[in-house]
Amino acid sequence: MDRREFSKRMLIAGTGAGLGLRATPSQARSGDYYEEPARRLPIREFDVVVAGGGTGGVVAAIAAARQGAQTALIEVKGYPGGTVTEGGTALHSFYNLWKAFDVEKRQVVRGIPQEIIDRLMKVGGCSGHAEMLTAYNYDSVCTAIDTELYKLITFEMLAEAGVHVFVNTLLAGAIMDGQRVAGAIVESRSGREAFYARSFVDCTAYGDLSAYAGARYTEPNDYPVCNSVGIGNVDIDKYHEFIQANKLTGQLARGMRSGKPDQIVRAGAEWVNLPELAQAARNIGMAMITTTVHDNYLMFLKCNLKLPVSPTDRDAVAKAELEIRRRMAQAVELFRQHVPGCEKAFMARTSPKLCIRRGRLIECDYDIPLADVLEGRHFDDEIMVYGFHDSAPRLQIKNGGTYGIPYRALCVKGIENLYACGMMITSNHDAHMSTRNTVSCMGQGQGAGTAAALCAARKCGTRDLPYGPLRDALNRSGVYFES
Ligand SMILES: Cc1cc2nc3c(=O)[nH]c(=O)nc-3n(C[C@H](O)[C@H](O)[C@H](O)COP(=O)(O)OP(=O)(O)OC[C@H]3O[C@@H](n4cnc5c(N)ncnc54)[C@H](O)[C@@H]3O)c2cc1C
């Protein structure tokens, strides 16, 4: 579906009620189309609505509520967390790449993202920021999490902050007032409702709210989709011994595991010396790197699949869901057959649906180019700094430093009161390989949520918010800046 068609449907879904459209049953069907009757929707009012309670959205909602904004969080699943609990193997990265460049070690993302880690550490749900012992030109630390505890801890933090959390609730449309988003249309088993607010943050990963609002976007389809299988009944130490015995190079980090420090929490292998296994892994798009915070569990093995079309295509995704489930079963079987300590492994968890690395790319006032990332550029309106690149060591931030994410990179072009946050920003694929990572999305969430609350309090649009008060609020809430 192209943007115009999507926006037309949005108008029908989102503003039909306002236009008072009515169709009798006989008029309702016209050729291949059914004209849905308009409905009166109950309205709820907030200061800030955050759509999508995932990696960025959780932090955005907590940040907005802590600024005193009445904040609604809309999440279609039954829990918060998003892709950070479903896709990746670890949170990259709270630090600069100090080891590779032999420069000062700095924790460059702090604030609410670090609070989540602190809370997880208290319940045994995190490896800590475990230093990489090998391959540290890829990253300096590895932060592995217990994904189930992550869902619980973030849910509790949202409740403590006073966020109105609407789980099992789908964002289904936008109500526009000129270039302003006036409301979000949501659907749940309690019915269809309109959530009005002054400021909106789109953290849906797919850019659903921005698309409903008529923002400009593209669908680059430049990554494989993936489901990640957690494998139970395994022995990670034996897995590591197997890697060593076969001289398979890869990443290694030690941290907290099952309550004990200095345990292997990340192990990866490149199967160059085991061509048969390497080929079998490649056939199912399986990445051979995993992390854990438990003695008998590998979280996750990723099974990738490149779709011919954008992952917004429901029918293509349906086929992929089945194929990837076959691949995950094969992945576990490969471990059972080939990896000592995994003979009785089983599929302990999968993601409820496949994960994407990019769906829609939403056009914002500033598009972060690769040079900003690699040159470590900073801006007079930045909301965070970041120092990790997923394509390291091929692409790294200059001298193990950081770059800034400017405020304008989150302001959705052409819409007065909407921020985009997370994997949906940054058009350049290689720049996106940095900005899309979990810890970057979390930091963006704190910036966007704080800004949305300040805009709501000042009754102003995103472009009328002065940087000074935003920077002060971010400083006060623990966000790190280089100067
Ligand atoms: C397979 C895979 C592996 C990865 N590996 C790593 C890694 O090892 N380390 C790393 O740092 N990063 C990794 N990444 C990248 C990183 O995980 C993501 O880019 C990041 O988590 C995206 O965060 P987000 O906030 O943009 O979206 P998400 O975390 O996906 O949040 C979006 C949320 O919005 C909800 N939602 C969507 N549409 C609607 C709607 N219409 N109504 C209501 N709710 C909605 C979703 O349910 C979800 O909870 C990986 C990504 C993938 C896919």
Coordinates of C-alpha atoms and ligand atoms in Angstrom, one line a residue:
M1 CA 0.0 0.0 0.0
D2 CA 1.5 3.4 -0.9
R3 CA 1.5 6.4 1.5
R4 CA -1.5 8.1 -0.1
E5 CA -3.6 4.9 0.1
F6 CA -2.6 4.4 3.7
S7 CA -3.4 8.0 4.6
K8 CA -6.8 7.8 2.8
R9 CA -7.6 4.7 5.0
M10 CA -6.4 6.7 8.0
L11 CA -8.8 9.5 7.2
I12 CA -11.7 7.0 7.0
A13 CA -10.6 5.3 10.3
G14 CA -9.5 8.4 12.1
T15 CA -11.8 11.2 11.1
G16 CA -14.8 9.6 9.7
A17 CA -16.7 10.1 12.9
G18 CA -16.0 13.8 12.8
L19 CA -17.4 14.0 9.3
G20 CA -20.6 12.1 10.4
L21 CA -20.4 9.5 7.6
R22 CA -23.1 7.0 7.7
A23 CA -23.8 4.1 5.3
T24 CA -26.9 1.8 5.3
P25 CA -26.2 -1.9 4.9
S26 CA -27.2 -1.8 1.2
Q27 CA -24.9 1.2 0.5
A28 CA -22.1 -0.2 2.6
R29 CA -20.7 -2.5 0.0
S30 CA -19.4 -1.0 -3.2
G31 CA -17.5 -3.4 -5.5
D32 CA -14.5 -4.6 -3.6
Y33 CA -15.0 -2.2 -0.8
Y34 CA -17.0 -2.0 2.3
E35 CA -17.8 1.4 3.7
E36 CA -17.5 1.2 7.5
P37 CA -20.1 3.2 9.3
A38 CA -18.8 6.0 11.5
R39 CA -19.0 5.6 15.3
R40 CA -19.1 7.9 18.3
L41 CA -15.9 7.3 20.3
P42 CA -15.5 8.0 24.0
I43 CA -12.7 10.6 24.6
R44 CA -10.0 10.4 27.2
E45 CA -7.6 13.4 27.7
F46 CA -3.9 13.4 28.5
D47 CA -1.0 15.7 28.2
V48 CA 1.2 13.3 26.4
V49 CA 0.4 10.1 24.4
V50 CA 3.3 7.7 23.7
A51 CA 2.4 5.1 21.1
G52 CA 4.4 1.8 21.5
G53 CA 5.7 0.6 24.8
G54 CA 8.9 -0.9 23.5
T55 CA 12.6 -0.1 23.9
G56 CA 12.2 3.7 23.4
G57 CA 8.5 4.0 24.4
V58 CA 9.0 2.7 28.0
V59 CA 11.7 5.3 28.6
A60 CA 9.7 8.1 26.8
A61 CA 6.6 7.5 28.9
I62 CA 8.5 7.3 32.2
A63 CA 10.4 10.5 31.3
A64 CA 7.2 12.4 30.4
A65 CA 5.3 11.3 33.5
R66 CA 8.3 12.3 35.7
Q67 CA 8.0 15.8 34.3
G68 CA 4.5 15.9 35.6
A69 CA 2.7 15.2 32.4
Q70 CA -0.5 13.0 32.4
T71 CA 0.9 10.4 30.2
A72 CA -0.7 7.5 28.3
L73 CA 1.3 4.6 26.9
I74 CA -0.4 2.5 24.2
E75 CA 1.0 -1.0 23.7
V76 CA -0.5 -3.7 21.6
K77 CA 1.1 -6.6 23.6
G78 CA 0.4 -7.5 27.1
Y79 CA 3.7 -6.2 28.5
P80 CA 6.2 -3.4 27.8
G81 CA 9.7 -4.0 26.5
G82 CA 9.4 -4.4 22.7
T83 CA 12.3 -5.6 20.7
V84 CA 14.8 -5.3 23.5
T85 CA 13.0 -8.3 25.1
E86 CA 12.5 -10.1 21.8
G87 CA 15.2 -9.6 19.3
G88 CA 18.7 -8.8 20.3
T89 CA 21.3 -10.7 22.3
A90 CA 22.4 -7.8 24.5
L91 CA 22.0 -4.1 25.0
H92 CA 24.5 -2.1 23.0
S93 CA 26.0 0.0 24.4
F94 CA 26.1 2.2 27.4
Y95 CA 29.9 3.0 26.9
N96 CA 32.2 4.4 24.3
L97 CA 34.5 2.0 22.5
W98 CA 37.4 2.7 24.9
K99 CA 39.2 -0.6 24.7
A100 CA 39.7 -0.6 20.9
F101 CA 41.1 3.0 21.0
D102 CA 42.8 2.8 24.4
V103 CA 41.1 6.0 25.5
E104 CA 39.2 7.0 28.7
K105 CA 36.4 4.7 29.6
R106 CA 33.1 6.6 29.8
Q107 CA 29.6 5.6 30.4
V108 CA 27.8 7.8 27.8
V109 CA 24.2 6.7 28.3
R110 CA 22.9 7.0 31.8
G111 CA 19.6 8.4 33.2
I112 CA 16.5 6.2 33.0
P113 CA 18.2 3.5 30.9
Q114 CA 20.8 3.0 33.6
E115 CA 18.0 3.0 36.3
I116 CA 16.4 0.0 34.5
I117 CA 19.8 -1.8 34.6
D118 CA 20.2 -1.0 38.3
R119 CA 16.7 -2.4 39.0
L120 CA 17.4 -5.5 37.0
M121 CA 20.7 -6.1 38.8
K122 CA 18.9 -6.1 42.1
V123 CA 16.7 -9.0 41.0
G124 CA 19.4 -11.0 39.3
G125 CA 18.1 -10.0 35.8
C126 CA 21.3 -8.6 34.3
S127 CA 24.9 -9.5 33.6
G128 CA 26.0 -6.0 34.5
H129 CA 28.1 -4.0 32.0
A130 CA 30.3 -7.0 31.4
E131 CA 33.6 -6.1 29.8
M132 CA 34.4 -7.7 26.5
L133 CA 37.5 -9.9 26.8
T134 CA 38.0 -10.6 23.1
A135 CA 36.8 -8.9 20.0
Y136 CA 36.6 -5.6 21.9
N137 CA 37.0 -3.6 18.7
Y138 CA 33.3 -4.6 18.2
D139 CA 32.2 -3.4 21.6
S140 CA 33.7 -2.7 25.0
V141 CA 30.9 -4.1 27.1
C142 CA 28.1 -6.5 26.8
T143 CA 24.9 -5.9 28.9
A144 CA 22.8 -9.0 28.9
I145 CA 19.3 -9.1 30.4
D146 CA 16.7 -11.5 31.6
T147 CA 14.0 -10.5 29.2
E148 CA 11.1 -11.7 31.3
L149 CA 12.3 -9.7 34.3
Y150 CA 12.9 -6.7 32.0
K151 CA 9.1 -6.8 31.1
L152 CA 8.2 -6.9 34.8
I153 CA 10.7 -4.3 36.0
T154 CA 9.8 -1.7 33.3
F155 CA 6.1 -2.4 33.9
E156 CA 6.6 -1.5 37.6
M157 CA 8.7 1.6 36.8
L158 CA 5.9 2.8 34.5
A159 CA 3.3 2.3 37.2
E160 CA 5.6 4.0 39.8
A161 CA 6.0 7.0 37.5
G162 CA 2.2 7.3 37.3
V163 CA 2.0 6.4 33.6
H164 CA -1.5 5.3 32.4
V165 CA -0.4 2.0 30.8
F166 CA -2.8 0.7 28.2
V167 CA -1.5 -2.8 27.2
N168 CA -3.4 -5.0 24.9
T169 CA -4.4 -1.8 23.1
L170 CA -3.8 -1.1 19.5
L171 CA -3.1 2.3 18.1
A172 CA -5.5 2.3 15.1
G173 CA -5.6 5.9 13.8
A174 CA -4.8 9.6 14.2
I175 CA -7.2 12.5 14.6
M176 CA -5.7 15.5 12.8
D177 CA -6.4 19.1 13.3
G178 CA -4.6 20.7 10.4
Q179 CA -0.9 19.8 10.9
R180 CA -1.4 18.9 14.6
V181 CA -2.2 15.5 16.0
A182 CA -5.3 16.1 18.1
G183 CA -5.8 12.5 19.2
A184 CA -4.9 8.9 18.8
I185 CA -7.6 6.3 18.0
V186 CA -7.1 3.1 20.0
E187 CA -8.8 -0.3 20.0
S188 CA -9.0 -2.9 22.7
R189 CA -11.6 -5.3 24.1
S190 CA -13.0 -2.3 26.0
G191 CA -13.9 -0.8 22.6
R192 CA -12.6 1.9 20.3
E193 CA -11.6 5.2 22.0
A194 CA -10.0 8.5 21.2
F195 CA -7.1 9.6 23.3
Y196 CA -6.6 13.4 23.0
A197 CA -3.3 15.0 24.1
R198 CA -1.1 18.0 23.5
S199 CA 2.0 16.1 22.5
F200 CA 2.6 12.7 20.9
V201 CA 5.6 10.4 20.7
D202 CA 5.7 7.7 18.1
C203 CA 7.6 4.7 19.4
T204 CA 5.9 2.0 17.5
A205 CA 9.0 1.0 15.5
Y206 CA 6.8 0.8 12.4
G207 CA 6.0 4.5 12.6
D208 CA 2.3 3.8 12.7
L209 CA 1.3 7.0 14.4
S210 CA 3.4 9.1 12.0
A211 CA 1.9 7.3 9.1
Y212 CA -1.6 7.7 10.4
A213 CA -0.9 11.4 10.9
G214 CA 0.1 11.7 7.2
A215 CA 3.8 12.1 7.7
R216 CA 6.1 11.4 4.8
Y217 CA 7.9 8.1 5.0
T218 CA 9.6 5.4 3.0
E219 CA 9.9 1.6 3.5
P220 CA 13.6 0.8 2.7
N221 CA 13.3 -3.0 3.4
D222 CA 17.0 -3.0 3.9
Y223 CA 17.3 -5.6 6.7
P224 CA 16.3 -9.2 7.2
V225 CA 13.4 -9.9 9.6
C226 CA 14.1 -12.3 12.5
N227 CA 12.7 -14.4 15.3
S228 CA 15.0 -15.2 18.2
V229 CA 14.8 -18.5 20.0
G230 CA 15.9 -18.9 23.6
I231 CA 17.3 -22.4 24.2
G232 CA 16.9 -24.2 27.6
N233 CA 18.7 -27.1 29.2
V234 CA 22.2 -26.1 27.9
D235 CA 25.6 -25.6 29.4
I236 CA 27.2 -22.3 28.3
D237 CA 30.6 -23.3 29.7
K238 CA 30.7 -26.4 27.6
Y239 CA 29.6 -24.3 24.6
H240 CA 32.5 -22.0 25.3
E241 CA 34.9 -25.0 25.7
F242 CA 33.6 -26.3 22.3
I243 CA 34.4 -23.0 20.7
Q244 CA 37.9 -22.9 22.2
A245 CA 38.6 -26.6 21.3
N246 CA 37.7 -25.9 17.7
K247 CA 39.6 -22.6 17.6
L248 CA 36.5 -20.8 16.6
T249 CA 37.1 -17.1 17.1
G250 CA 34.3 -14.9 18.6
Q251 CA 33.2 -12.6 21.3
L252 CA 33.6 -13.4 25.0
A253 CA 32.5 -11.5 28.0
R254 CA 32.2 -12.4 31.7
G255 CA 29.7 -11.0 34.2
M256 CA 26.9 -11.9 36.6
R257 CA 25.2 -15.3 35.9
S258 CA 22.8 -17.1 38.1
G259 CA 23.9 -14.9 41.0
K260 CA 27.7 -15.5 40.5
P261 CA 30.1 -12.9 39.2
D262 CA 32.8 -13.5 36.6
Q263 CA 30.9 -16.1 34.6
I264 CA 30.7 -16.3 30.8
V265 CA 27.7 -14.3 29.7
R266 CA 28.5 -13.8 26.0
A267 CA 30.0 -16.3 23.7
G268 CA 30.1 -16.2 20.0
A269 CA 31.6 -18.3 17.3
E270 CA 32.5 -17.9 13.7
W271 CA 32.3 -21.5 12.3
V272 CA 35.2 -21.2 9.9
N273 CA 36.8 -24.4 11.1
L274 CA 33.5 -26.3 11.0
P275 CA 32.4 -25.8 7.4
E276 CA 29.5 -28.3 7.6
L277 CA 28.0 -26.6 10.7
A278 CA 28.7 -23.2 9.3
Q279 CA 26.9 -24.0 6.1
A280 CA 23.9 -25.4 8.0
A281 CA 23.7 -22.3 10.2
R282 CA 23.9 -20.1 7.1
N283 CA 21.1 -22.0 5.4
I284 CA 18.7 -21.0 8.2
G285 CA 20.1 -17.5 8.7
M286 CA 21.3 -18.4 12.2
A287 CA 23.8 -16.0 13.9
M288 CA 26.2 -17.9 16.2
I289 CA 26.4 -15.4 19.0
T290 CA 24.5 -15.6 22.3
T291 CA 24.3 -14.2 25.8
T292 CA 22.9 -15.4 29.0
V293 CA 22.3 -14.5 32.6
H294 CA 21.4 -18.1 33.6
D295 CA 23.5 -21.2 33.8
N296 CA 21.3 -23.4 31.7
Y297 CA 20.0 -21.0 29.1
L298 CA 21.1 -19.4 25.9
M299 CA 19.3 -16.2 25.0
F300 CA 18.9 -15.9 22.0
L301 CA 19.8 -17.5 18.7
K302 CA 18.6 -15.3 15.9
C303 CA 17.1 -16.9 12.7
N304 CA 17.0 -14.3 9.9
L305 CA 15.1 -14.1 6.7
K306 CA 15.2 -11.5 4.0
L307 CA 11.7 -10.6 2.8
P308 CA 11.1 -9.6 -0.9
V309 CA 8.9 -6.7 0.3
S310 CA 8.7 -4.4 3.3
P311 CA 7.7 -6.1 6.7
T312 CA 4.6 -3.9 6.7
D313 CA 3.1 -6.4 4.2
R314 CA 0.9 -8.7 6.3
D315 CA 0.8 -11.6 3.8
A316 CA 4.5 -11.7 3.2
V317 CA 5.1 -11.6 7.0
A318 CA 2.6 -14.5 7.5
K319 CA 4.7 -16.7 5.2
A320 CA 7.9 -15.6 7.0
E321 CA 6.4 -16.4 10.4
L322 CA 6.0 -20.0 9.4
E323 CA 9.4 -20.3 7.7
I324 CA 11.2 -18.7 10.6
R325 CA 9.5 -21.1 13.1
R326 CA 10.8 -24.0 11.0
R327 CA 14.3 -22.4 11.1
M328 CA 14.2 -22.0 14.9
A329 CA 13.4 -25.7 15.3
Q330 CA 16.3 -26.6 13.0
A331 CA 18.6 -24.2 15.0
V332 CA 17.8 -26.1 18.2
E333 CA 18.3 -29.4 16.4
L334 CA 21.8 -28.2 15.2
F335 CA 22.8 -27.4 18.8
R336 CA 21.5 -30.8 20.0
Q337 CA 23.5 -32.6 17.4
H338 CA 26.7 -30.7 17.3
V339 CA 27.3 -28.7 20.5
P340 CA 28.4 -30.6 23.7
G341 CA 26.3 -29.7 26.7
C342 CA 23.3 -29.1 24.4
E343 CA 22.2 -32.7 23.8
K344 CA 18.9 -32.2 25.6
A345 CA 18.3 -28.6 24.6
F346 CA 14.8 -27.4 23.9
M347 CA 13.1 -24.3 22.6
A348 CA 12.4 -22.4 25.8
R349 CA 10.9 -19.3 24.3
T350 CA 10.3 -17.4 21.0
S351 CA 9.1 -13.9 20.2
P352 CA 5.3 -13.7 19.8
K353 CA 5.9 -12.4 16.3
L354 CA 8.9 -11.8 14.1
C355 CA 11.0 -8.8 14.9
I356 CA 12.0 -6.1 12.4
R357 CA 15.1 -4.0 12.2
R358 CA 13.4 -1.3 10.2
G359 CA 9.8 -0.9 9.0
R360 CA 8.9 2.6 8.0
L361 CA 11.5 5.3 7.9
I362 CA 9.8 8.5 9.1
E363 CA 11.0 11.8 7.6
C364 CA 12.1 14.2 10.4
D365 CA 13.5 17.7 10.3
Y366 CA 17.1 16.4 10.4
D367 CA 18.3 13.1 8.9
I368 CA 21.5 11.9 10.6
P369 CA 24.1 11.2 7.9
L370 CA 26.8 8.6 8.4
A371 CA 29.5 11.3 8.6
D372 CA 27.9 12.7 11.8
V373 CA 28.3 9.3 13.4
L374 CA 31.8 8.4 12.2
E375 CA 33.2 11.9 12.7
G376 CA 31.7 12.1 16.2
R377 CA 29.8 15.3 15.5
H378 CA 28.0 17.2 18.3
F379 CA 25.2 19.7 18.0
D380 CA 23.9 22.6 20.0
D381 CA 20.5 21.0 20.3
E382 CA 21.5 17.4 21.1
I383 CA 19.4 15.3 23.4
M384 CA 21.9 12.5 24.0
V385 CA 25.3 11.2 23.0
Y386 CA 26.1 7.7 21.8
G387 CA 29.3 5.8 21.0
F388 CA 28.4 2.4 19.5
H389 CA 28.3 1.2 16.0
D390 CA 26.9 -2.3 15.0
S391 CA 29.3 -2.5 12.1
A392 CA 32.4 -2.1 14.1
P393 CA 35.3 -2.7 13.5
R394 CA 34.5 -1.8 9.9
L395 CA 32.7 1.4 11.0
Q396 CA 33.6 3.1 14.3
I397 CA 33.1 6.4 15.9
K398 CA 36.2 8.5 15.6
N399 CA 38.8 7.9 18.4
G400 CA 36.4 5.9 20.5
G401 CA 34.3 9.0 21.1
T402 CA 30.6 9.8 20.8
Y403 CA 28.3 11.7 18.5
G404 CA 25.2 13.7 19.4
I405 CA 21.6 13.0 18.4
P406 CA 20.1 16.4 17.7
Y407 CA 16.6 17.3 18.9
R408 CA 15.6 18.0 15.3
A409 CA 16.2 14.4 14.3
L410 CA 13.2 13.4 16.4
C411 CA 10.7 16.1 15.1
V412 CA 8.4 14.6 12.5
K413 CA 8.5 16.8 9.4
G414 CA 5.3 18.6 8.7
I415 CA 3.6 17.7 12.0
E416 CA 3.5 20.3 14.7
N417 CA 3.4 18.1 17.9
L418 CA 4.8 14.7 17.1
Y419 CA 8.2 13.1 17.8
A420 CA 9.6 10.0 16.2
C421 CA 11.8 7.8 18.3
G422 CA 13.8 4.6 17.9
M423 CA 14.5 2.5 14.8
M424 CA 12.3 4.6 12.6
I425 CA 14.7 7.6 12.3
T426 CA 17.9 7.9 10.2
S427 CA 17.7 7.0 6.5
N428 CA 21.3 6.1 5.8
H429 CA 21.7 2.3 6.4
D430 CA 25.2 2.6 7.9
A431 CA 24.2 5.5 10.2
H432 CA 21.1 3.5 11.2
M433 CA 23.3 0.6 12.1
S434 CA 24.3 2.8 15.1
T435 CA 21.1 4.9 15.9
R436 CA 18.8 1.8 15.9
N437 CA 20.5 0.0 18.7
T438 CA 18.7 -0.5 22.0
V439 CA 20.6 1.9 24.2
S440 CA 20.3 4.6 21.6
C441 CA 16.5 4.0 21.3
M442 CA 16.3 4.2 25.1
G443 CA 18.2 7.5 25.2
Q444 CA 16.1 8.9 22.4
G445 CA 13.1 7.9 24.5
Q446 CA 14.2 10.0 27.4
G447 CA 14.9 13.0 25.2
A448 CA 11.5 12.7 23.3
G449 CA 9.4 12.0 26.4
T450 CA 10.9 14.9 28.3
A451 CA 10.5 17.3 25.4
A452 CA 6.9 16.1 24.9
A453 CA 6.1 16.9 28.5
L454 CA 7.7 20.3 28.3
C455 CA 5.8 21.1 25.2
A456 CA 2.5 20.0 26.8
A457 CA 3.2 22.2 29.9
R458 CA 4.0 25.2 27.7
K459 CA 1.2 24.5 25.3
C460 CA 3.7 24.8 22.4
G461 CA 4.6 22.8 19.4
T462 CA 7.9 20.8 19.0
R463 CA 9.6 23.6 17.1
D464 CA 8.7 26.3 19.6
L465 CA 10.4 24.5 22.6
P466 CA 13.5 26.4 23.6
Y467 CA 16.6 24.1 24.0
G468 CA 17.7 25.6 27.4
P469 CA 14.8 24.2 29.5
L470 CA 15.0 20.8 27.7
R471 CA 18.7 20.6 28.4
D472 CA 18.2 21.6 32.0
A473 CA 15.5 18.9 32.5
L474 CA 17.7 16.2 30.8
N475 CA 20.7 17.2 33.0
R476 CA 18.6 17.0 36.1
S477 CA 17.4 13.6 35.2
G478 CA 20.9 12.2 34.8
V479 CA 21.4 12.3 31.0
Y480 CA 25.1 12.4 30.1
F481 CA 26.5 15.0 27.8
E482 CA 30.2 15.4 26.8
S483 CA 30.2 19.1 27.6
Ligands
LIG1 C1 16.7 -9.6 15.5 C2 17.2 -8.3 16.1 C3 18.4 -8.3 16.8 C4 18.9 -7.2 17.4 N1 20.0 -7.2 18.1 C5 20.4 -6.2 18.8 C6 21.4 -6.3 19.8 O1 22.0 -7.4 20.0 N2 21.7 -5.2 20.5 C7 21.1 -4.0 20.3 O2 21.4 -3.0 21.0 N3 20.1 -3.8 19.4 C8 19.7 -4.9 18.7 N4 18.7 -4.8 17.8 C9 18.1 -3.5 17.5 C10 17.2 -3.1 18.6 O3 16.7 -4.2 19.4 C11 16.0 -2.3 18.0 O4 16.3 -1.4 17.0 C12 15.3 -1.5 19.1 O5 15.0 -2.4 20.2 C13 14.1 -0.8 18.6 O6 13.4 -0.1 19.6 P1 12.1 0.7 19.3 O7 11.7 1.4 20.5 O8 12.3 1.5 18.0 O9 11.0 -0.4 18.9 P2 10.4 -1.6 19.7 O10 11.3 -1.9 20.9 O11 10.2 -2.7 18.7 O12 9.1 -1.0 20.3 C14 7.9 -0.9 19.5 C15 6.7 -1.2 20.4 O13 5.5 -0.6 19.8 C16 4.5 -1.6 19.9 N5 3.6 -1.3 18.7 C17 3.9 -1.3 17.4 N6 2.8 -1.0 16.7 C18 1.8 -0.7 17.6 C19 0.5 -0.2 17.4 N7 0.0 0.1 16.3 N8 -0.2 0.0 18.6 C20 0.3 -0.3 19.8 N9 1.6 -0.7 20.0 C21 2.3 -0.9 18.9 C22 5.2 -2.9 19.8 O14 4.5 -4.0 20.3 C23 6.5 -2.7 20.5 O15 6.4 -3.0 21.9 C24 18.2 -6.0 17.2 C25 17.0 -5.9 16.5 C26 16.5 -7.1 15.9 C27 15.2 -7.1 15.2

